[in-house]
CSV table of C-alpha atoms in Angstrom, one decimal:
chain,number,residue,atom,x,y,z
A,1,UNK,CA,-0.8,-54.7,-41.0
A,2,UNK,CA,-2.9,-52.9,-43.2
A,3,UNK,CA,-0.6,-49.7,-44.5
A,4,UNK,CA,-2.6,-46.6,-44.3
A,5,UNK,CA,-2.2,-45.3,-47.9
A,6,UNK,CA,-1.4,-41.3,-48.6
A,7,UNK,CA,-4.7,-40.5,-49.3
A,8,UNK,CA,-6.4,-41.9,-46.2
A,9,UNK,CA,-3.8,-40.4,-44.0
A,10,UNK,CA,-4.6,-36.9,-45.4
A,11,UNK,CA,-8.3,-37.1,-45.0
A,12,UNK,CA,-8.4,-38.8,-41.6
A,13,UNK,CA,-5.8,-35.9,-40.5
A,14,UNK,CA,-8.0,-33.2,-41.5
A,15,UNK,CA,-11.2,-34.6,-40.3
A,16,UNK,CA,-9.1,-35.2,-36.5
A,17,UNK,CA,-8.0,-31.4,-37.0
A,18,UNK,CA,-11.6,-29.9,-37.7
A,19,UNK,CA,-13.4,-32.0,-34.6
A,20,UNK,CA,-10.7,-30.7,-32.9
A,21,UNK,CA,-11.0,-27.2,-33.9
A,22,UNK,CA,-14.9,-27.4,-33.2
A,23,UNK,CA,-14.9,-28.2,-29.9
A,24,UNK,CA,-12.5,-25.7,-29.0
A,25,UNK,CA,-14.6,-23.3,-31.0
A,26,UNK,CA,-17.7,-24.3,-28.7
A,27,UNK,CA,-15.4,-23.9,-25.4
A,28,UNK,CA,-14.3,-20.4,-26.6
A,29,UNK,CA,-18.3,-19.4,-27.8
A,30,UNK,CA,-20.0,-20.7,-24.7
A,31,UNK,CA,-19.2,-18.9,-21.6
A,32,UNK,CA,-19.7,-15.1,-22.2
A,33,UNK,CA,-17.4,-13.0,-23.8
A,34,UNK,CA,-17.5,-10.4,-21.6
A,35,UNK,CA,-16.4,-12.7,-18.5
A,36,UNK,CA,-19.1,-11.7,-15.8
A,37,UNK,CA,-18.1,-12.7,-12.4
A,38,UNK,CA,-18.0,-16.5,-13.0
A,39,UNK,CA,-16.0,-18.1,-10.6
A,40,UNK,CA,-13.7,-14.8,-10.8
A,41,UNK,CA,-13.4,-12.3,-8.1
A,42,UNK,CA,-15.5,-13.1,-5.2
A,43,UNK,CA,-17.1,-10.2,-4.3
A,44,UNK,CA,-19.2,-7.7,-6.1
A,45,UNK,CA,-16.3,-5.2,-6.4
A,46,UNK,CA,-18.3,-2.6,-8.3
A,47,UNK,CA,-21.2,-2.1,-5.7
A,48,UNK,CA,-18.2,-1.9,-3.2
A,49,UNK,CA,-16.7,0.5,-4.7
A,50,UNK,CA,-20.1,2.6,-5.6
A,51,UNK,CA,-20.0,3.5,-1.4
A,52,UNK,CA,-16.2,3.6,-1.2
A,53,UNK,CA,-13.6,6.6,-1.7
A,54,UNK,CA,-10.5,6.5,0.3
A,55,UNK,CA,-8.9,10.0,1.6
A,56,UNK,CA,-5.7,10.3,3.1
A,57,UNK,CA,-4.5,13.6,4.8
A,58,UNK,CA,-1.2,14.1,6.1
A,59,UNK,CA,-0.2,16.8,9.0
A,60,UNK,CA,3.2,17.7,8.3
A,61,UNK,CA,3.3,20.3,11.1
A,62,UNK,CA,2.3,17.4,13.6
A,63,UNK,CA,4.9,14.4,12.3
A,64,UNK,CA,7.4,14.4,15.0
A,65,UNK,CA,9.4,11.6,13.2
A,66,UNK,CA,9.7,8.8,15.6
A,67,UNK,CA,9.5,6.2,12.5
A,68,UNK,CA,6.5,4.4,14.3
A,69,UNK,CA,4.5,4.5,11.3
A,70,UNK,CA,7.9,3.1,9.1
A,71,UNK,CA,8.3,-0.2,11.2
A,72,UNK,CA,4.6,-0.9,11.3
A,73,UNK,CA,4.2,-0.4,7.5
A,74,UNK,CA,6.9,-3.1,7.1
A,75,UNK,CA,5.4,-5.3,9.7
A,76,UNK,CA,2.0,-5.0,8.4
A,77,UNK,CA,2.7,-5.4,4.9
A,78,UNK,CA,5.7,-8.2,5.0
A,79,UNK,CA,8.6,-5.6,3.7
A,80,UNK,CA,11.7,-7.3,4.5
A,81,UNK,CA,12.7,-5.4,7.6
A,82,UNK,CA,16.6,-5.0,7.0
A,83,UNK,CA,16.2,-4.0,3.6
A,84,UNK,CA,16.6,-0.4,2.2
A,85,UNK,CA,12.8,-0.6,0.8
A,86,UNK,CA,9.9,1.1,2.1
A,87,UNK,CA,6.0,1.4,1.3
A,88,UNK,CA,6.1,4.6,3.3
A,89,UNK,CA,9.0,6.7,4.7
A,90,UNK,CA,9.3,10.1,6.5
A,91,UNK,CA,11.8,12.7,5.7
A,92,UNK,CA,13.4,15.2,7.5
A,93,UNK,CA,14.2,18.4,5.9
A,94,UNK,CA,16.5,20.7,7.4
A,95,UNK,CA,17.2,24.2,6.0
A,96,UNK,CA,21.1,25.9,7.0
A,97,UNK,CA,22.0,29.3,7.7
A,98,UNK,CA,22.6,29.7,4.0
A,99,UNK,CA,19.7,28.5,2.8
A,100,UNK,CA,21.2,24.8,1.9
A,101,UNK,CA,19.0,22.3,1.8
A,102,UNK,CA,19.6,19.0,3.3
A,103,UNK,CA,16.8,15.8,2.7
A,104,UNK,CA,17.7,12.6,5.0
A,105,UNK,CA,15.4,9.7,5.9
A,106,UNK,CA,17.9,7.0,7.5
A,107,UNK,CA,16.6,3.7,7.8
A,108,UNK,CA,13.0,5.1,6.0
A,109,UNK,CA,13.1,7.8,8.8
A,110,UNK,CA,12.5,5.2,11.2
A,111,UNK,CA,15.2,6.6,13.4
A,112,UNK,CA,16.3,10.2,13.2
A,113,UNK,CA,19.6,11.5,14.9
A,114,UNK,CA,20.4,14.8,16.6
A,115,UNK,CA,22.1,16.9,14.2
A,116,UNK,CA,25.8,17.8,14.8
A,117,UNK,CA,27.2,21.3,14.6
A,118,UNK,CA,25.6,24.2,13.8
A,119,UNK,CA,21.7,25.2,14.5
A,120,UNK,CA,19.7,24.9,11.2
A,121,UNK,CA,17.5,27.8,10.4
A,122,UNK,CA,14.4,24.9,9.9
A,123,UNK,CA,13.9,21.8,10.0
A,124,UNK,CA,10.7,19.4,9.8
A,125,UNK,CA,9.6,15.8,9.1
A,126,UNK,CA,7.6,15.2,5.8
A,127,UNK,CA,5.8,11.8,6.0
A,128,UNK,CA,5.6,10.4,2.3
A,129,UNK,CA,3.6,7.2,0.8
A,130,UNK,CA,2.3,6.3,-2.5
A,131,UNK,CA,0.0,8.7,-3.3
A,132,UNK,CA,-2.8,6.7,-5.2
A,133,UNK,CA,-2.9,9.0,-8.1
A,134,UNK,CA,-6.1,9.7,-10.1
A,135,UNK,CA,-3.7,9.8,-13.3
A,136,UNK,CA,-1.2,7.1,-12.3
A,137,UNK,CA,1.8,7.2,-14.3
A,138,UNK,CA,3.1,4.0,-13.2
A,139,UNK,CA,-0.1,2.0,-14.2
A,140,UNK,CA,0.0,3.5,-17.6
A,141,UNK,CA,3.9,2.3,-18.2
A,142,UNK,CA,3.0,-1.2,-17.3
A,143,UNK,CA,3.7,-3.7,-20.1
A,144,UNK,CA,1.6,-6.7,-18.9
A,145,UNK,CA,-1.2,-4.9,-17.3
A,146,UNK,CA,0.0,-5.9,-14.1
A,147,UNK,CA,-1.2,-2.5,-11.7
A,148,UNK,CA,-4.3,-0.9,-11.9
A,149,UNK,CA,-6.5,1.5,-9.9
A,150,UNK,CA,-9.3,0.3,-8.1
A,151,UNK,CA,-12.7,1.6,-8.1
A,152,UNK,CA,-12.2,2.7,-4.3
A,153,UNK,CA,-9.0,5.0,-5.5
A,154,UNK,CA,-5.7,2.6,-4.7
A,155,UNK,CA,-3.2,1.5,-6.9
A,156,UNK,CA,-2.8,-2.1,-6.7
A,157,UNK,CA,0.2,-4.6,-8.5
A,158,UNK,CA,-0.7,-8.1,-9.5
A,159,UNK,CA,2.3,-10.3,-8.1
A,160,UNK,CA,1.4,-13.0,-10.7
A,161,UNK,CA,1.3,-10.7,-13.8
A,162,UNK,CA,4.4,-8.4,-12.6
A,163,UNK,CA,7.4,-9.7,-14.7
A,164,UNK,CA,9.9,-7.4,-12.6
A,165,UNK,CA,10.4,-5.2,-15.4
A,166,UNK,CA,10.5,-1.6,-12.8
A,167,UNK,CA,9.0,0.6,-15.4
A,168,UNK,CA,6.6,1.6,-13.1
A,169,UNK,CA,9.5,2.2,-10.6
A,170,UNK,CA,10.7,4.5,-12.8
A,171,UNK,CA,7.5,6.1,-14.2
A,172,UNK,CA,6.9,6.9,-10.4
A,173,UNK,CA,7.5,11.0,-9.6
A,174,UNK,CA,7.3,10.3,-5.7
A,175,UNK,CA,9.6,7.1,-6.1
A,176,UNK,CA,6.9,5.1,-4.0
A,177,UNK,CA,7.7,2.1,-6.0
A,178,UNK,CA,10.0,-0.2,-5.3
A,179,UNK,CA,11.5,-3.9,-6.5
A,180,UNK,CA,10.5,-6.3,-3.6
A,181,UNK,CA,13.6,-8.1,-2.9
A,182,UNK,CA,12.1,-11.0,-2.2
A,183,UNK,CA,9.4,-12.0,-4.7
A,184,UNK,CA,11.5,-9.8,-7.4
A,185,UNK,CA,8.0,-8.1,-8.5
A,186,UNK,CA,6.9,-4.3,-8.1
A,187,UNK,CA,5.7,-3.6,-5.0
A,188,UNK,CA,4.4,-0.6,-3.3
A,189,UNK,CA,1.6,0.9,-0.5
A,190,UNK,CA,-1.6,0.0,-0.9
A,191,UNK,CA,-3.2,2.2,2.0
A,192,UNK,CA,-3.6,-1.9,3.3
A,193,UNK,CA,-6.1,-2.8,1.2
A,194,UNK,CA,-6.4,-5.9,3.3
A,195,UNK,CA,-7.4,-3.7,6.6
A,196,UNK,CA,-9.5,-1.1,4.5
A,197,UNK,CA,-11.4,-3.4,3.2
A,198,UNK,CA,-12.5,-5.2,6.4
A,199,UNK,CA,-13.3,-1.7,7.8
A,200,UNK,CA,-9.8,-1.3,9.6
A,201,UNK,CA,-7.7,1.5,9.6
A,202,UNK,CA,-4.2,1.3,7.5
A,203,UNK,CA,-1.4,0.2,10.0
A,204,UNK,CA,0.6,3.6,9.5
A,205,UNK,CA,-2.7,5.1,10.7
A,206,UNK,CA,-3.7,3.2,13.4
A,207,UNK,CA,-0.3,3.8,15.1
A,208,UNK,CA,0.9,7.3,14.4
A,209,UNK,CA,0.9,8.8,18.1
A,210,UNK,CA,0.3,12.2,17.5
A,211,UNK,CA,-2.4,11.6,14.9
A,212,UNK,CA,-0.4,13.0,12.0
A,213,UNK,CA,-1.9,10.8,9.4
A,214,UNK,CA,-5.9,11.2,8.9
A,215,UNK,CA,-7.7,8.3,6.9
A,216,UNK,CA,-11.3,7.8,5.8
A,217,UNK,CA,-13.8,7.0,3.7
A,218,UNK,CA,-14.9,10.1,1.7
A,219,UNK,CA,-18.3,8.7,0.9
A,220,UNK,CA,-19.1,8.3,4.7
A,221,UNK,CA,-21.0,10.5,6.5
A,222,UNK,CA,-18.8,11.2,9.8
A,223,UNK,CA,-15.3,10.2,8.0
A,224,UNK,CA,-12.6,12.1,9.6
A,225,UNK,CA,-10.9,13.4,6.1
A,226,UNK,CA,-13.9,16.0,5.0
A,227,UNK,CA,-14.1,18.6,7.5
A,228,UNK,CA,-10.3,18.3,7.3
A,229,UNK,CA,-10.3,19.2,3.3
A,230,UNK,CA,-13.2,21.5,3.9
A,231,UNK,CA,-12.2,23.6,6.5
A,232,UNK,CA,-7.7,24.0,5.6
A,233,UNK,CA,-5.6,24.6,2.7
A,234,UNK,CA,-4.5,21.3,1.9
A,235,UNK,CA,-1.5,21.0,-0.8
A,236,UNK,CA,-0.7,17.9,-3.1
A,237,UNK,CA,3.4,16.7,-3.5
A,238,UNK,CA,4.5,18.1,-7.3
A,239,UNK,CA,1.0,19.2,-8.3
A,240,UNK,CA,2.7,20.3,-11.7
A,241,UNK,CA,3.1,16.8,-12.3
A,242,UNK,CA,-0.5,16.2,-13.8
A,243,UNK,CA,-0.5,13.0,-11.6
A,244,UNK,CA,-3.8,14.4,-9.6
A,245,UNK,CA,-2.6,12.8,-6.0
A,246,UNK,CA,-5.1,11.6,-3.6
A,247,UNK,CA,-2.4,12.4,-0.6
A,248,UNK,CA,-3.5,15.5,0.7
A,249,UNK,CA,-1.2,17.7,2.7
A,250,UNK,CA,-1.0,20.2,5.3
A,251,UNK,CA,1.4,22.5,6.1
A,252,UNK,CA,3.7,21.4,3.7
A,253,UNK,CA,6.8,23.9,2.8
A,254,UNK,CA,7.4,25.4,-0.3
A,255,UNK,CA,11.1,23.2,-0.7
A,256,UNK,CA,9.5,19.9,0.0
A,257,UNK,CA,9.5,17.6,-3.2
B,1,UNK,CA,-13.3,-20.1,-69.6
B,2,UNK,CA,-13.8,-23.4,-70.6
B,3,UNK,CA,-12.6,-25.0,-67.6
B,4,UNK,CA,-14.4,-22.5,-65.2
B,5,UNK,CA,-15.7,-24.2,-62.3
B,6,UNK,CA,-18.8,-23.1,-61.0
B,7,UNK,CA,-19.2,-24.8,-57.3
B,8,UNK,CA,-19.6,-22.9,-54.0
B,9,UNK,CA,-16.2,-23.7,-53.0
B,10,UNK,CA,-14.7,-22.2,-56.4
B,11,UNK,CA,-16.5,-18.8,-55.6
B,12,UNK,CA,-13.7,-16.0,-54.3
B,13,UNK,CA,-15.8,-14.4,-51.6
B,14,UNK,CA,-16.3,-18.2,-50.3
B,15,UNK,CA,-12.6,-18.9,-50.4
B,16,UNK,CA,-11.7,-15.4,-48.6
B,17,UNK,CA,-14.8,-16.1,-46.2
B,18,UNK,CA,-12.8,-19.0,-45.2
B,19,UNK,CA,-9.9,-17.4,-44.6
B,20,UNK,CA,-11.7,-14.9,-42.7
B,21,UNK,CA,-12.8,-17.5,-40.2
B,22,UNK,CA,-9.7,-19.2,-39.6
B,23,UNK,CA,-8.0,-15.7,-38.7
B,24,UNK,CA,-10.7,-14.9,-36.5
B,25,UNK,CA,-10.8,-18.4,-35.0
B,26,UNK,CA,-6.9,-18.6,-34.8
B,27,UNK,CA,-7.5,-14.8,-32.7
B,28,UNK,CA,-10.1,-16.4,-30.4
B,29,UNK,CA,-8.0,-19.7,-29.6
B,30,UNK,CA,-5.1,-17.2,-29.2
B,31,UNK,CA,-6.7,-15.1,-27.2
B,32,UNK,CA,-8.1,-18.1,-25.0
B,33,UNK,CA,-4.4,-19.5,-24.1
B,34,UNK,CA,-2.9,-16.0,-23.5
B,35,UNK,CA,-5.3,-13.8,-21.5
B,36,UNK,CA,-5.8,-15.3,-17.7
B,37,UNK,CA,-9.0,-15.7,-16.5
B,38,UNK,CA,-10.7,-12.6,-15.2
B,39,UNK,CA,-8.4,-10.0,-17.1
B,40,UNK,CA,-10.7,-7.3,-18.5
B,41,UNK,CA,-13.6,-7.8,-15.7
B,42,UNK,CA,-13.3,-4.6,-14.4
B,43,UNK,CA,-10.7,-3.2,-16.6
B,44,UNK,CA,-7.0,-3.8,-18.1
B,45,UNK,CA,-6.1,-6.1,-15.4
B,46,UNK,CA,-6.8,-9.4,-13.6
B,47,UNK,CA,-10.2,-8.9,-11.1
B,48,UNK,CA,-9.2,-11.8,-8.9
B,49,UNK,CA,-5.9,-9.7,-7.6
B,50,UNK,CA,-8.4,-7.4,-6.2
B,51,UNK,CA,-9.3,-10.5,-3.9
B,52,UNK,CA,-5.6,-11.1,-3.3
B,53,UNK,CA,-4.9,-7.8,-1.4
B,54,UNK,CA,-8.3,-7.8,0.2
B,55,UNK,CA,-7.4,-11.2,2.1
B,56,UNK,CA,-3.8,-10.5,3.0
B,57,UNK,CA,-3.3,-11.8,6.4
B,58,UNK,CA,-3.6,-8.6,9.5
B,59,UNK,CA,-0.8,-8.0,12.0
B,60,UNK,CA,-1.8,-4.7,13.6
B,61,UNK,CA,-5.1,-5.6,15.3
B,62,UNK,CA,-8.2,-3.4,15.5
B,63,UNK,CA,-7.2,-0.4,17.9
B,64,UNK,CA,-10.5,-1.2,20.0
B,65,UNK,CA,-9.7,-5.1,20.1
B,66,UNK,CA,-7.1,-4.9,23.3
B,67,UNK,CA,-10.0,-3.4,25.4
B,68,UNK,CA,-12.0,-6.3,25.2
B,69,UNK,CA,-9.1,-8.2,28.0
B,70,UNK,CA,-7.0,-5.3,28.9
B,71,UNK,CA,-10.3,-2.4,30.0
B,72,UNK,CA,-8.7,-1.9,33.1
B,73,UNK,CA,-5.3,-1.1,31.8
B,74,UNK,CA,-6.9,0.7,29.0
B,75,UNK,CA,-8.8,3.1,31.2
B,76,UNK,CA,-5.8,3.9,33.0
B,77,UNK,CA,-3.7,4.8,30.2
B,78,UNK,CA,-7.0,6.9,28.8
B,79,UNK,CA,-6.8,9.1,31.5
B,80,UNK,CA,-3.1,10.4,31.6
B,81,UNK,CA,-0.5,11.8,29.0
B,82,UNK,CA,-0.5,8.6,26.1
B,83,UNK,CA,-4.2,9.0,26.2
B,84,UNK,CA,-5.6,8.1,22.5
B,85,UNK,CA,-2.2,5.8,21.7
B,86,UNK,CA,-2.9,2.7,20.1
B,87,UNK,CA,-1.8,-0.1,22.5
B,88,UNK,CA,0.3,-1.8,19.3
B,89,UNK,CA,2.1,1.8,18.9
B,90,UNK,CA,4.6,1.2,21.4
B,91,UNK,CA,4.0,-3.2,22.0
B,92,UNK,CA,4.1,-4.2,18.2
B,93,UNK,CA,1.7,-5.7,16.1
B,94,UNK,CA,-0.7,-8.1,18.1
B,95,UNK,CA,-3.0,-9.7,16.1
B,96,UNK,CA,-2.2,-13.1,16.9
B,97,UNK,CA,-2.2,-12.2,20.2
B,98,UNK,CA,-5.7,-12.5,21.4
B,99,UNK,CA,-6.2,-15.6,19.2
B,100,UNK,CA,-3.8,-17.3,21.8
B,101,UNK,CA,-2.5,-15.7,24.2
B,102,UNK,CA,-0.1,-17.8,26.0
B,103,UNK,CA,1.8,-18.3,23.0
B,104,UNK,CA,2.7,-14.9,21.5
B,105,UNK,CA,2.9,-11.4,23.7
B,106,UNK,CA,3.2,-8.6,22.3
B,107,UNK,CA,6.8,-6.9,23.1
B,108,UNK,CA,8.0,-4.9,26.3
B,109,UNK,CA,10.4,-2.4,25.1
B,110,UNK,CA,12.0,-0.7,28.4
B,111,UNK,CA,15.1,0.9,26.7
B,112,UNK,CA,15.7,4.5,27.1
B,113,UNK,CA,16.5,4.9,23.3
B,114,UNK,CA,12.6,3.5,22.7
B,115,UNK,CA,11.0,6.2,24.4
B,116,UNK,CA,13.7,8.3,23.0
B,117,UNK,CA,12.2,7.6,19.5
B,118,UNK,CA,9.3,10.0,20.2
B,119,UNK,CA,10.4,12.1,23.2
B,120,UNK,CA,14.2,12.2,22.2
B,121,UNK,CA,15.1,15.8,21.5
B,122,UNK,CA,16.0,16.1,17.9
B,123,UNK,CA,16.1,18.7,15.4
B,124,UNK,CA,13.0,18.9,13.4
B,125,UNK,CA,10.7,17.5,15.9
B,126,UNK,CA,8.2,19.9,17.0
B,127,UNK,CA,8.0,20.9,20.6
B,128,UNK,CA,4.5,22.1,20.1
B,129,UNK,CA,3.4,18.7,19.7
B,130,UNK,CA,5.3,16.2,22.3
B,131,UNK,CA,7.0,16.6,25.5
B,132,UNK,CA,10.8,16.2,24.7
B,133,UNK,CA,13.9,15.6,26.9
B,134,UNK,CA,17.4,16.0,26.2
B,135,UNK,CA,18.8,12.5,26.4
B,136,UNK,CA,22.6,13.7,27.7
B,137,UNK,CA,20.8,16.2,30.8
B,138,UNK,CA,17.7,13.9,32.1
B,139,UNK,CA,19.2,11.4,34.1
B,140,UNK,CA,21.7,9.6,31.6
B,141,UNK,CA,22.0,5.8,32.0
B,142,UNK,CA,18.5,5.5,33.9
B,143,UNK,CA,16.1,3.7,32.3
B,144,UNK,CA,12.8,5.8,31.5
B,145,UNK,CA,10.4,3.4,33.3
B,146,UNK,CA,12.1,3.3,36.8
B,147,UNK,CA,10.3,7.1,37.2
B,148,UNK,CA,7.7,7.2,34.7
B,149,UNK,CA,4.7,4.5,34.1
B,150,UNK,CA,4.6,4.5,30.5
B,151,UNK,CA,0.7,3.7,30.5
B,152,UNK,CA,0.6,6.9,32.4
B,153,UNK,CA,3.8,8.9,32.6
B,154,UNK,CA,3.1,11.1,35.5
B,155,UNK,CA,1.8,8.9,38.0
B,156,UNK,CA,4.7,7.0,39.6
B,157,UNK,CA,7.0,10.5,39.5
B,158,UNK,CA,4.9,11.8,42.0
B,159,UNK,CA,5.1,8.8,44.1
B,160,UNK,CA,9.0,8.0,43.9
B,161,UNK,CA,10.4,11.1,44.0
B,162,UNK,CA,8.6,13.3,45.7
B,163,UNK,CA,7.7,15.6,43.3
B,164,UNK,CA,4.2,17.1,42.3
B,165,UNK,CA,4.1,17.2,38.7
B,166,UNK,CA,0.5,15.6,37.6
């Protein structure tokens, strides 16, 4: 066998490397750098988003604290039933005779019981869920680009990209995010994006027996949200945080936070 | 100055250019390896993740779908106090029921506690919104559905107990 001398080895090695580099350059350059939908998302999302802007109204005066929404949300979205994690939950605010404030949400509000002892001055329920903020701090802090806000106004988590670092859970002023106990990625309310994309209502809205949750497409004439927004005084949670929440409340007490 | 070489490959500008090309190529290669497909199409995220969320399976069927087979029952409900309720509010998620009605049936829960989730007297529950009973006072120990048809709560009360509430 003929031995290869050093000069031949180096020069042929350089040739091989250069060929490889050139061919990989071709694959980099050939597909358009902007990455238009070539085998990517199956739908023309920007076209869909032009016709859609979701709106969510919670009428806190109507909520009866039955917890049907809490159960329905867990079942619809595969959130573990037996763990203390919730995409939507209901809080009960109880104000005592001397302005003591108690806030509770047993099992996410799925089973409220009677309060023993003295009769409270005032008590009411407040349903909570992700506010799908227009300026979401959770999206800003994500170090891997795993969470984003869609063009029709829903903040989603990419379960493949998410590394479970929990920054977003810390950043949310509303406590709307949690670490999924089975998947170990951040999880949150999506306004049932799979349902609303098919023309259905979010599960919590659909099962609410008293109509305390109202949902619709703001760009759709005849949607139930626009008239409510037009004729009522609506509030958002923690407006001072500057997050521009997109869940609007009716009949919110001043102690609610 | 005697040994100065004048070929193209010995021009400083050419050599710097080679370095720049190598850096740019390296950046393009690394970007190709580390940036996932469809990332950045619509924003700072993977566009294909939109499809993941939009195509998740549905557990709760569309509200009107029950009427297709259970129209008679739906009409009965619509004329009573429980009008406007979604069937699945009480019977649970039923999206898998229509495809194979025999294999899986929605739940029927006749427990007192189940009705009390909405109708039990609890602090914070507005009585302007929903009728409530004191579980300790109102026929304790008896299942609600013995007197009240859950699909139209006042109908059976008239026939069984001789009352006249309608």
